[in-house]
Backbone as numpy.savetxt, mean C-alpha at the origin, in Angstrom:
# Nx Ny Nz CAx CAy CAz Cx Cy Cz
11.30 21.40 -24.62 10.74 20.38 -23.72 10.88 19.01 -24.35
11.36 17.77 -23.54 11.20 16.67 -23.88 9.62 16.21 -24.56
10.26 15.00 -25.14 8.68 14.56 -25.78 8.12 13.60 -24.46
7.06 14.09 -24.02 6.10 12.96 -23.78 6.61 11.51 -23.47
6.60 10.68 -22.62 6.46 9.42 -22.72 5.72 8.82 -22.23
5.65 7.24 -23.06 4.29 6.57 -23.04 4.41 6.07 -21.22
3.32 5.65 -21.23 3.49 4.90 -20.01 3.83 3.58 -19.77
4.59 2.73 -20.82 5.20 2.11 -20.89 6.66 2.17 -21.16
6.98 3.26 -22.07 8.23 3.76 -21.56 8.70 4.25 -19.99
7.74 4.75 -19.19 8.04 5.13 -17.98 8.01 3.87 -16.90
7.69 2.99 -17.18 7.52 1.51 -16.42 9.02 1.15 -16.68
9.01 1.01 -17.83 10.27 0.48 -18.45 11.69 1.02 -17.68
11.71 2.50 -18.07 12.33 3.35 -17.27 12.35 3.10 -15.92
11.57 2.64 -15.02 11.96 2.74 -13.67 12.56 1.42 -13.44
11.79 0.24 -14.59 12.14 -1.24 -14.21 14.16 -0.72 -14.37
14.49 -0.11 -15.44 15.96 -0.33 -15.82 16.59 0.66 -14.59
16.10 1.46 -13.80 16.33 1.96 -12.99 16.58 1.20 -11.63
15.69 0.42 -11.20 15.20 -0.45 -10.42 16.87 -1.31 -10.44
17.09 -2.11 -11.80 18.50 -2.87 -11.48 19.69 -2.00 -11.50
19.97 -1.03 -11.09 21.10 0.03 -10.86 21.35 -0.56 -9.61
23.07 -0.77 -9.88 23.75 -0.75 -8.38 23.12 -0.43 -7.10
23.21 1.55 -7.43 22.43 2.07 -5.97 21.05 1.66 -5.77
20.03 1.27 -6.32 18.57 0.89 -6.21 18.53 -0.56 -5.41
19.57 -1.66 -6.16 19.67 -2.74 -5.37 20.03 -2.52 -4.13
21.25 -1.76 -4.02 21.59 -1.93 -2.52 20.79 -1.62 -1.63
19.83 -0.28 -2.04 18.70 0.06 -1.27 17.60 -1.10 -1.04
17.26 -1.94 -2.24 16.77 -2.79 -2.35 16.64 -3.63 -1.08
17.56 -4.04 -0.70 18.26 -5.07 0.42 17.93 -5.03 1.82
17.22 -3.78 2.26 17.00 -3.49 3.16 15.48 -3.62 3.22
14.20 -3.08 2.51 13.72 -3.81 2.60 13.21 -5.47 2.76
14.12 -5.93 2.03 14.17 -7.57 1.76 14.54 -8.35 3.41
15.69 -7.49 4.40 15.90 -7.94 5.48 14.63 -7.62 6.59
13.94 -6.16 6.42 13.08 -5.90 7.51 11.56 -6.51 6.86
11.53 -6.92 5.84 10.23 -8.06 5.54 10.48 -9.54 6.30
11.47 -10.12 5.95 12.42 -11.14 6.10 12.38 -11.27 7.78
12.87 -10.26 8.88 12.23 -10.26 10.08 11.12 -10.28 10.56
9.88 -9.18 10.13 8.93 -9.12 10.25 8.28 -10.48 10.26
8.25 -10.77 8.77 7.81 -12.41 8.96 8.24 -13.38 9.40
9.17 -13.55 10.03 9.85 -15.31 11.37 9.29 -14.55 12.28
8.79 -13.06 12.86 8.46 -13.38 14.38 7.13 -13.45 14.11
6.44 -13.08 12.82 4.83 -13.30 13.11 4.95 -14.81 12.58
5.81 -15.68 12.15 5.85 -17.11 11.94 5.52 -17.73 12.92
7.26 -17.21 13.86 6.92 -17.79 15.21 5.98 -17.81 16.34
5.39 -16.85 16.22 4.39 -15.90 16.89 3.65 -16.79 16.84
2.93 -17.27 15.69 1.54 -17.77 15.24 2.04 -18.90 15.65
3.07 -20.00 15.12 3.00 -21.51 15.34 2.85 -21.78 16.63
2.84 -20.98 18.30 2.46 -21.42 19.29 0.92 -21.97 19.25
0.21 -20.96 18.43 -1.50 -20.93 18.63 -1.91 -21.10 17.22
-1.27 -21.70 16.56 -1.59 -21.31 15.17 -2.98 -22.31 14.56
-3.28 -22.16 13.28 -4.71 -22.61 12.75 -4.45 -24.01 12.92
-3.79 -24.69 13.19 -3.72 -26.61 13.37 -4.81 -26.59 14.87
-3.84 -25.84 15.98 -4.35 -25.93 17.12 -6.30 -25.24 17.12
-6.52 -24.57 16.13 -7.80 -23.79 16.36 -8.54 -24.68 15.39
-8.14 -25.36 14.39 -8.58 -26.43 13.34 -9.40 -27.61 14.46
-8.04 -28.22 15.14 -8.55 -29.14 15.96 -9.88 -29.34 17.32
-9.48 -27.91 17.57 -10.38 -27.49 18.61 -11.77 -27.70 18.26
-11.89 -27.04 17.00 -13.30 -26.90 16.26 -13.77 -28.38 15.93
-12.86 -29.03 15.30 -13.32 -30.65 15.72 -13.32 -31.35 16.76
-13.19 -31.09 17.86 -13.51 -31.32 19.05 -14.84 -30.82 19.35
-14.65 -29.55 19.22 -16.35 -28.97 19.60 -17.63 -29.15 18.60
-17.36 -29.82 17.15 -18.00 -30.12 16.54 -18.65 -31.94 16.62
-17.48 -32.77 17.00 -17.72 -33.93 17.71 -18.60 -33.78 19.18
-18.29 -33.47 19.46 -19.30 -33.18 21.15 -18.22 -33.27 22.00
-17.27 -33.67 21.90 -16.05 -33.66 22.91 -16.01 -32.30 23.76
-15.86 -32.86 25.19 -15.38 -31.38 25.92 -14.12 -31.25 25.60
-13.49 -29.84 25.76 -12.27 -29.22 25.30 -12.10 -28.34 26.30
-10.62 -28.33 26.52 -10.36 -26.88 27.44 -9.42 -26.44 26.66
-9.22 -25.09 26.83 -8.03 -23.94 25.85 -6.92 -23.78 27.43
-5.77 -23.85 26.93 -4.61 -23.77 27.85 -4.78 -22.41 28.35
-4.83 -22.10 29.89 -5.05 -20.92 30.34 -3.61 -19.86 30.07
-2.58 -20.41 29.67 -1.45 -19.87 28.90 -1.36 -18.72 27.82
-2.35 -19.71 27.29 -3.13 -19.22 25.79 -2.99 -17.38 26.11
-2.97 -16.63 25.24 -3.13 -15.48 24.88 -4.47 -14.99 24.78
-4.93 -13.93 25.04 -6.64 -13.78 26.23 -7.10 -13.91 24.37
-6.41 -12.81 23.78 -7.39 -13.31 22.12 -7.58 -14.31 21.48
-6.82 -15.54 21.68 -6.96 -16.77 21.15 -7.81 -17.44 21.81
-7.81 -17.48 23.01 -9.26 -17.93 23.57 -10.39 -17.45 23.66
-10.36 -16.12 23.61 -11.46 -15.27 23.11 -12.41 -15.67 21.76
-11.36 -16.00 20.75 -11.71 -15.86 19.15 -12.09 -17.36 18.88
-11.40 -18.05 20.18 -11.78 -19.84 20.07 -13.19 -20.66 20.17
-13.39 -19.26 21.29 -14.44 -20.18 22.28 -15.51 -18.75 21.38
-15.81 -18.01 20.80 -16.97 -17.65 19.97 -17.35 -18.39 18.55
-15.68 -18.85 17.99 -15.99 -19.81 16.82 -16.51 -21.44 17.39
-16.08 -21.87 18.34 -16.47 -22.82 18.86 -17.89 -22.96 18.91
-18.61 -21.47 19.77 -19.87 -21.41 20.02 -20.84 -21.65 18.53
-20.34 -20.58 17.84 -21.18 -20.94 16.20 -20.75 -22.02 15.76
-19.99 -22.77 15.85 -19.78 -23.98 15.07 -20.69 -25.13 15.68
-21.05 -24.94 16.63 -21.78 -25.80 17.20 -23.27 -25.93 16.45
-23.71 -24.67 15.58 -25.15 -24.78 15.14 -24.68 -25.07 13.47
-25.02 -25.71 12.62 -25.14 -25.82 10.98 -25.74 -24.57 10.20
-26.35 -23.77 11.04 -26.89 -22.78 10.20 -25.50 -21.83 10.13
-25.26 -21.63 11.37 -24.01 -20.47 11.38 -22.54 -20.85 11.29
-22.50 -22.71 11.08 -21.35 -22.82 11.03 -20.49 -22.55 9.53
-21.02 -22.67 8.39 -21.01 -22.22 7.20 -20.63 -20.84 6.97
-21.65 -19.72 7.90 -21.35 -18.71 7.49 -19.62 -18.45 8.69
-19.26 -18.99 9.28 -18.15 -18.83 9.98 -16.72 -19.24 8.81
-16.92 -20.00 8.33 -15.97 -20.51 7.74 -15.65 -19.38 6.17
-16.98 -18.82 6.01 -16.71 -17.84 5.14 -15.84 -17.14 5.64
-16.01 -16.30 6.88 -15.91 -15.43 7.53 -14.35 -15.30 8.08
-13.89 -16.58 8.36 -12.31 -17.18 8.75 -11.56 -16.84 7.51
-12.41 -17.15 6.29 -11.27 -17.10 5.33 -11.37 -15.54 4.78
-12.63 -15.03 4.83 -12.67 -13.59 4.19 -11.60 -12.44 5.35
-11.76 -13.08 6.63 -11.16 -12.10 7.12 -9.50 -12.39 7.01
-9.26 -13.57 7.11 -7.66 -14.33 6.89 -7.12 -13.39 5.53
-7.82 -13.17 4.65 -7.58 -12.93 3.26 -7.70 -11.39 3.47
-8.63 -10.77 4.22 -7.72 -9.33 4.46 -6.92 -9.45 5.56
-6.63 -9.55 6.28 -5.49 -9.94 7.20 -3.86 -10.22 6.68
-4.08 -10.88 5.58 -2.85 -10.96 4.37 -2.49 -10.23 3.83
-3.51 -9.57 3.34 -3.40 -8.45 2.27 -2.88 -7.31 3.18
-3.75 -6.65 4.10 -3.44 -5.40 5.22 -1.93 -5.66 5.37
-1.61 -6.90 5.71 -0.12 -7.28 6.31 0.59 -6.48 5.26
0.12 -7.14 4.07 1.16 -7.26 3.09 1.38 -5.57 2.83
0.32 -5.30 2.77 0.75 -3.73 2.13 1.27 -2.98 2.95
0.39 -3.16 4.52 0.95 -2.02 5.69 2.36 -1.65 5.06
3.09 -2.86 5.63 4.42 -3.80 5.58 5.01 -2.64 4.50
4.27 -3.02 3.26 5.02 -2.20 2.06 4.71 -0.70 2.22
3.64 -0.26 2.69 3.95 1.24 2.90 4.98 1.43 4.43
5.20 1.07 5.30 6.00 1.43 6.06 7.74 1.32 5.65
8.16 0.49 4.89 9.57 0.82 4.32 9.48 1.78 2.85
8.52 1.73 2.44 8.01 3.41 1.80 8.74 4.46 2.62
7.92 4.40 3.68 8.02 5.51 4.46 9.39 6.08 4.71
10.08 4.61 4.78 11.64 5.42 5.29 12.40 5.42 4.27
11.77 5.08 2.99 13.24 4.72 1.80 13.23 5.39 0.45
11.86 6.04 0.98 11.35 7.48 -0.21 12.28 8.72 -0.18
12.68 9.13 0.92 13.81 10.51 0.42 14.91 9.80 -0.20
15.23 8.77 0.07 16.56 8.33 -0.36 16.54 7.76 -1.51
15.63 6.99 -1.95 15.17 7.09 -3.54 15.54 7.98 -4.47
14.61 8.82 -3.77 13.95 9.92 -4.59 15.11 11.33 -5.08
16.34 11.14 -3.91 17.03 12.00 -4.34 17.98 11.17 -5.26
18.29 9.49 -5.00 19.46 8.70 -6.51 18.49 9.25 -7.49
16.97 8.90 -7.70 16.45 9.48 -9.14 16.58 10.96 -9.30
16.34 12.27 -8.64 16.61 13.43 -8.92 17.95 13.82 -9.22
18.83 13.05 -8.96 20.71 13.36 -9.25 20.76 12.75 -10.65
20.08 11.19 -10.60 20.67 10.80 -11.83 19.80 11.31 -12.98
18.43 11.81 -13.50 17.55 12.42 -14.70 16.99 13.44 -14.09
17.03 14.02 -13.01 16.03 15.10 -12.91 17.09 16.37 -12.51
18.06 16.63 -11.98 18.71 17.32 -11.62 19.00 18.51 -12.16
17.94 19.38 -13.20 17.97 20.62 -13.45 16.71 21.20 -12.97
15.58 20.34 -12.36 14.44 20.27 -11.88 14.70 20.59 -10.35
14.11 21.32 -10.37 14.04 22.08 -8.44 13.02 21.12 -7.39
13.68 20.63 -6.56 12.53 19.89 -5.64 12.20 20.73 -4.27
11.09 20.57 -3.74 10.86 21.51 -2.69 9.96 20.68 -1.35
9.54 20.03 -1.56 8.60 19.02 -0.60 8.04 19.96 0.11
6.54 18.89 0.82 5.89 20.29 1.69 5.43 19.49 2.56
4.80 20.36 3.89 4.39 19.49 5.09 5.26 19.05 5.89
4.58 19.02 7.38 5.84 18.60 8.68 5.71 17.77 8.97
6.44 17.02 10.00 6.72 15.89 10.46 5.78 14.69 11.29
4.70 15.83 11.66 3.37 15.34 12.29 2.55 15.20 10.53
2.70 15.65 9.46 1.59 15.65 8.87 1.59 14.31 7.86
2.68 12.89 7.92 2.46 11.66 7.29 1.85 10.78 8.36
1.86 11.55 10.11 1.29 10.60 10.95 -0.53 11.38 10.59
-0.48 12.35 10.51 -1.92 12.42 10.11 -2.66 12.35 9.33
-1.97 11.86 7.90 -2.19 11.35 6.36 -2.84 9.72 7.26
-1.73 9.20 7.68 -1.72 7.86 8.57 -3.48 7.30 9.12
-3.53 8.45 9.85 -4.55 8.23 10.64 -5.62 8.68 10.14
-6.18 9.29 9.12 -7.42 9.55 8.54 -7.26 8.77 7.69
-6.52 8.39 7.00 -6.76 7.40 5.64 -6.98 6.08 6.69
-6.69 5.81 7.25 -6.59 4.26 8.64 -8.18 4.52 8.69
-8.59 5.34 9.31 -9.87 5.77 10.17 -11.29 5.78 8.96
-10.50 5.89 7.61 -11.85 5.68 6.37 -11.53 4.95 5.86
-10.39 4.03 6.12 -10.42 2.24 5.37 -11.20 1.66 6.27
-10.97 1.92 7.64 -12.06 0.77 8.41 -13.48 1.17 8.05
-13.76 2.73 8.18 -15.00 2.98 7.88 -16.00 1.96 6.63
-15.02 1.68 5.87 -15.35 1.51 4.58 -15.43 0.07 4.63
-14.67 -0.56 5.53 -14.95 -1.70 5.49 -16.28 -2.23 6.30
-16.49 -1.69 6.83 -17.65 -1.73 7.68 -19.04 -1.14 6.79
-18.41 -0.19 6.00 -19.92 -0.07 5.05 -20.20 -0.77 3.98
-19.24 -1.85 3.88 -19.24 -3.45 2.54 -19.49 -3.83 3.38
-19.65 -4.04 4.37 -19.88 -5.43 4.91 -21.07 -6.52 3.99
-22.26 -5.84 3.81 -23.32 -6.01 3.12 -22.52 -7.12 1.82
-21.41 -5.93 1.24 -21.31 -6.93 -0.14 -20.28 -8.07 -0.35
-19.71 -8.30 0.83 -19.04 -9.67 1.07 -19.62 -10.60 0.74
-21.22 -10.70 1.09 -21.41 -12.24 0.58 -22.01 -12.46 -0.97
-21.51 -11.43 -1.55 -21.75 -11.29 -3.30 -20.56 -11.73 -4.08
-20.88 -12.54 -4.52 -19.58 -13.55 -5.66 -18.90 -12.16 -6.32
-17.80 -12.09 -6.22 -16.92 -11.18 -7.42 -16.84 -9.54 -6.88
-18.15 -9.54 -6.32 -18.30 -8.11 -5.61 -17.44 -8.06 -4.76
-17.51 -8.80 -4.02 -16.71 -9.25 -2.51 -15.38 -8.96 -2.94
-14.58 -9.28 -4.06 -13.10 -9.29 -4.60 -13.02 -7.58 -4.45
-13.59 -6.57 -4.84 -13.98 -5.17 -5.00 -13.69 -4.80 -3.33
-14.75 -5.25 -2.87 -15.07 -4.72 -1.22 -14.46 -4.69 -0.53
-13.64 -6.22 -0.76 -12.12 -6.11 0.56 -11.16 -5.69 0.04
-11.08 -4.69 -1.10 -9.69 -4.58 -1.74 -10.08 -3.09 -1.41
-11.02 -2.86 -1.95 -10.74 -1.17 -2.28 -10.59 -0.45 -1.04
-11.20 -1.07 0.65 -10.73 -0.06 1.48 -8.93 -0.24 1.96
-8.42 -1.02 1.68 -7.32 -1.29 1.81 -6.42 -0.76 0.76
-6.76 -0.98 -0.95 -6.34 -0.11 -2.00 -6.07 1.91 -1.42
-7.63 2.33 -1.17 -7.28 3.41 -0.77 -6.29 4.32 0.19
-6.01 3.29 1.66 -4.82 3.56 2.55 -3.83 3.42 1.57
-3.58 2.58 0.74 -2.66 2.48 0.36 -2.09 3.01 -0.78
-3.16 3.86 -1.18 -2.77 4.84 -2.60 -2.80 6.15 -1.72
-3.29 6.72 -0.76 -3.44 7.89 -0.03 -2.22 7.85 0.65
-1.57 7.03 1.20 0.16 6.94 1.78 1.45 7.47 1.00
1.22 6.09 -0.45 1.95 5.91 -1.31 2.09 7.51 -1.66
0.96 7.87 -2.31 0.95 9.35 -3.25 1.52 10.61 -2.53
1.00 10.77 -1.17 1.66 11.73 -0.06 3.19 11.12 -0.15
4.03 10.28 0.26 5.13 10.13 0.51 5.67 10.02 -0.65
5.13 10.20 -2.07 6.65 10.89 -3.25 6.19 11.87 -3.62
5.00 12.78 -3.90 4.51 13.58 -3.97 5.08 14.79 -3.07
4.69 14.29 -1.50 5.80 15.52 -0.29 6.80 15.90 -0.35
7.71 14.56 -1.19 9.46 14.87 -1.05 9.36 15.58 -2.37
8.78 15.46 -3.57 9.03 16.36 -4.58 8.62 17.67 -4.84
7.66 17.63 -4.39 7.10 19.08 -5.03 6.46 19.94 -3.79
6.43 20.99 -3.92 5.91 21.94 -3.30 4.04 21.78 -3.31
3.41 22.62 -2.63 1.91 22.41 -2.20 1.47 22.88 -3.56
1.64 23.73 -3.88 0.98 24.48 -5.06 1.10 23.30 -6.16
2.42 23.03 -7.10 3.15 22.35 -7.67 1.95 20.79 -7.62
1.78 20.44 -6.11 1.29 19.14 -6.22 -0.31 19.55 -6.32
-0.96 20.58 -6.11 -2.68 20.94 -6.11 -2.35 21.32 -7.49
-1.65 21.66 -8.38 -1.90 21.41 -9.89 -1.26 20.86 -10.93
-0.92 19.95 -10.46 -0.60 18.49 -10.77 -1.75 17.74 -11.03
-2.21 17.73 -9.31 -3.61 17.19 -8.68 -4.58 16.94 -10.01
-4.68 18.50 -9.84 -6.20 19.04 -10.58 -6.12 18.63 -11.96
-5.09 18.32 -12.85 -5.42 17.51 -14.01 -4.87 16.17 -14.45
-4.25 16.06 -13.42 -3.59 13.98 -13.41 -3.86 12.98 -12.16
-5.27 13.81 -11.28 -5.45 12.85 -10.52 -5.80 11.34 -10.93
-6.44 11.17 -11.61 -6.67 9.76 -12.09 -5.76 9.40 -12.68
-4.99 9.57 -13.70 -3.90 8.94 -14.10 -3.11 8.36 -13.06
-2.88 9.50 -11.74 -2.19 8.81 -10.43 -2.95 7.48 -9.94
-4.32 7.91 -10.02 -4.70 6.57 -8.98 -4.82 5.40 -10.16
-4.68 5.11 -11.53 -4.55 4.09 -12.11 -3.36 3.73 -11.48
-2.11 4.71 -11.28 -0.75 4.02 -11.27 -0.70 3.59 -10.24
-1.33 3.74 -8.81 -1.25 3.47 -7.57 -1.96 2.21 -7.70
-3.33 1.77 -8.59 -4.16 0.87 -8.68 -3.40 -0.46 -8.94
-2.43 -0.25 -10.22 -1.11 -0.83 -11.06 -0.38 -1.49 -9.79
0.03 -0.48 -9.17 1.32 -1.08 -7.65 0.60 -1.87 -6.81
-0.78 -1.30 -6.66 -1.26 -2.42 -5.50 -1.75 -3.79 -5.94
-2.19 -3.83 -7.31 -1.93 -5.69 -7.35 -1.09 -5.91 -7.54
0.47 -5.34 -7.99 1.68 -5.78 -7.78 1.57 -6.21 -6.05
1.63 -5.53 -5.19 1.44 -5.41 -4.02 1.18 -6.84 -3.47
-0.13 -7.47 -3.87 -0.97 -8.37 -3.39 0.14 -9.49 -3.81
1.13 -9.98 -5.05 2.08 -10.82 -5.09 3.20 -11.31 -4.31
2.72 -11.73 -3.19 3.84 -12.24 -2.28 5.43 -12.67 -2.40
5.41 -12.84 -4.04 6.95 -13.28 -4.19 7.54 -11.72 -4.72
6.70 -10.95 -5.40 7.02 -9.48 -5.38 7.34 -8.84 -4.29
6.29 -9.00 -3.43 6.00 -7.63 -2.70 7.78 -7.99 -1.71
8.93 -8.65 -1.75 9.96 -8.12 -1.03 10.86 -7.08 -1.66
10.33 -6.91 -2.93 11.19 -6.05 -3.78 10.35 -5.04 -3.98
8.79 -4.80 -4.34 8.28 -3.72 -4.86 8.64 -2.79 -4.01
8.48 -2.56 -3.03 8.40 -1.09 -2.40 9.20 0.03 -2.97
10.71 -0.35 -3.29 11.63 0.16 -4.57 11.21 0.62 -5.51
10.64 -0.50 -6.40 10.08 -0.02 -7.77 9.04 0.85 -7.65
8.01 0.55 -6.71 6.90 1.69 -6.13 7.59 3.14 -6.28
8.36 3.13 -5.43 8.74 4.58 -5.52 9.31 5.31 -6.84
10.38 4.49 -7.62 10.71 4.69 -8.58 10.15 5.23 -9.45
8.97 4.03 -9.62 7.75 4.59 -11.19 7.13 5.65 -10.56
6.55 5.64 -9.08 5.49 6.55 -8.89 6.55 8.40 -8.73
7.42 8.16 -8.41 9.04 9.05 -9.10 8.58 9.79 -10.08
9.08 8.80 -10.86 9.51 9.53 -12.60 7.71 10.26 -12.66
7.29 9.35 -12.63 5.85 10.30 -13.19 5.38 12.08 -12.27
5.70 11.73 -10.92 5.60 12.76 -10.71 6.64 13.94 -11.29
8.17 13.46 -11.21 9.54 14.16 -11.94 8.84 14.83 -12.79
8.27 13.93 -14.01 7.78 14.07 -15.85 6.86 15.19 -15.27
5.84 15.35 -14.51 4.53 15.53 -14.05 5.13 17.51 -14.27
6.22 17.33 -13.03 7.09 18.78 -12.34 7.77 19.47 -13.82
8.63 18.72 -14.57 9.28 19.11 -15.68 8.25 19.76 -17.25
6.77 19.18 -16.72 6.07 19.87 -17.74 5.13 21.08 -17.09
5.00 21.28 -15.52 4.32 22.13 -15.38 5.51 23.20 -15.42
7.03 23.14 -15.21 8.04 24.27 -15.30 7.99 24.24 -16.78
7.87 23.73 -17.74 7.66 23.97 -19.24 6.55 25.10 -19.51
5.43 24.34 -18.94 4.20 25.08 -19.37 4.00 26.59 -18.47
4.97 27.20 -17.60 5.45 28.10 -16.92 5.84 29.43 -17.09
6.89 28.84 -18.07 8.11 29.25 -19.07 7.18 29.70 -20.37
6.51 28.78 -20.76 5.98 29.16 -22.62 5.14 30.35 -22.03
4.20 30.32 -20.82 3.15 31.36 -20.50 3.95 32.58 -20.23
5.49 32.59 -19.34 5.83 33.93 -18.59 6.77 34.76 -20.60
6.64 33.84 -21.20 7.66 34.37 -22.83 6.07 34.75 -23.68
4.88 34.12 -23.32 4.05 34.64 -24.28 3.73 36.12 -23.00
3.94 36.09 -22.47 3.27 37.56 -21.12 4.30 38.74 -21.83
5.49 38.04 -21.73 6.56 39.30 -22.13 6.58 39.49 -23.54
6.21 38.49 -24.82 5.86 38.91 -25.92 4.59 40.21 -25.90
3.16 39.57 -25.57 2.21 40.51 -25.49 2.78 42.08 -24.70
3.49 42.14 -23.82 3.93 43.42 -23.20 4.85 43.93 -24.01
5.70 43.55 -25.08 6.99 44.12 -25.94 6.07 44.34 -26.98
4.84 43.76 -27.55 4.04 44.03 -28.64 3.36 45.19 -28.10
């Protein structure tokens, strides 16, 4: 059996992996469907965007009457004329402005990651088999689960990030806590995605429930690791790649020592039976 490597050798390893011909080219494709994504929510927004909802609020904070263009999109006037309403009192206009930016700031973040787990989604087998050809390829891969079961990973991990955000609510208005509260229900979708989609393509059910059972935390440090990569906007057009890569090899390393530790048990079974 190979020796062990650190977990900085395995970073390392995926980073030198990462600039390989085939990784870039894969690379590229993410970089174009981020690259779209963001000019139409650019364009999207600059019709109604925060200048026009900025101004409004100084209008309704001056005493000026204001009307919203019946054009307008039913949620922008919806979301106008309730901030309008609280801005009008000093007690609640304060807590609004928290509230614009706390939610703006998950709104960024959600974007950002959705974004990065959905070209996950489609660029993980194809990854995953350049890394199994080029270092793993005496290693058997088997993946498990059907085609309905990443839309239902999807939707329960979706259905207990909101939960969760809704049960912080409380600790939003706590200095530093708040950094914790809006991250971790969003962290979790996004380590519960990530881990199912290289985990499925590699290993079999068994294979990954004892894996599980003695490197779960080591996984969710490494998932912890990707998602403030994640949160770096000049990163996040390239991570999704490296995501898979590192979170790769470790599972690969993960597979290559439980077929080690397999092997030493089925040679000590047939020693004890020849003794």
């Amino acid at each position: 059996m190979k020796r062990d490597l650190l977990e900085g050798e395995v970073i390392g390893l995926s980073i030198k992996d990462f600039f390989t011909k085939d990784m870039l080219k894969i690379a590229i494709l993410p970089l174009l469907f981020t690259l779209i994504i963001m000019l139409i929510f650019f364009y999207t927004a600059a019709g109604y965007g925060f200048d026009s909802l900025e101004i409004y609020v100084q209008q309704v904070q001056s005493g000026q009457e204001v009307t919203v263009d019946e054009q307008a999109p039913f949620y922008f006037i919806w979301i106008t004329s309730i901030i309008a309403f609280l801005f009008k009192y000093s007690i609640t206009s304060w807590l609004v402005g928290f509230l614009i930016y706390t939610v703006g700031t998950i709104f960024v973040m959600m974007f950002s990651v959705f974004l990065t787990v959905i070209i996950i989604g489609f660029l993980t087998p194809m990854i995953l088999k350049v890394l199994h050809k080029r270092h793993y390829s005496h290693l058997q891969t088997n993946g498990f689960g059907s085609l309905l079961t990443p839309l239902w990973i999807a939707l329960k991990s979706g259905f207990i990030m909101v939960l969760l955000f809704i049960l912080f609510i409380p600790l939003y208005f706590i200095p530093l806590v708040n950094i914790i509260a809006i991250n971790f229900p969003v962290y979790y979708f996004f380590h519960k995605l990530l881990n199912f989609d290289v985990a499925s393509t590699i290993l079999s059910e068994d294979e990954y429930k004892a894996i599980h059972k003695k490197k779960a935390f080591a996984f969710r440090l490494r998932t912890a690791f990707l998602y403030f990569l994640s949160l770096i906007p000049s990163l996040m057009l390239f991570s999704a790649v490296f995501f898979i890569i590192y979170l790769g090899h470790s599972y690969f390393i993960q597979l290559e020592k439980l077929g080690s530790y397999d092997l030493d048990n089925n040679i000590d079974n047939d020693t004890k039976l020849i003794g």
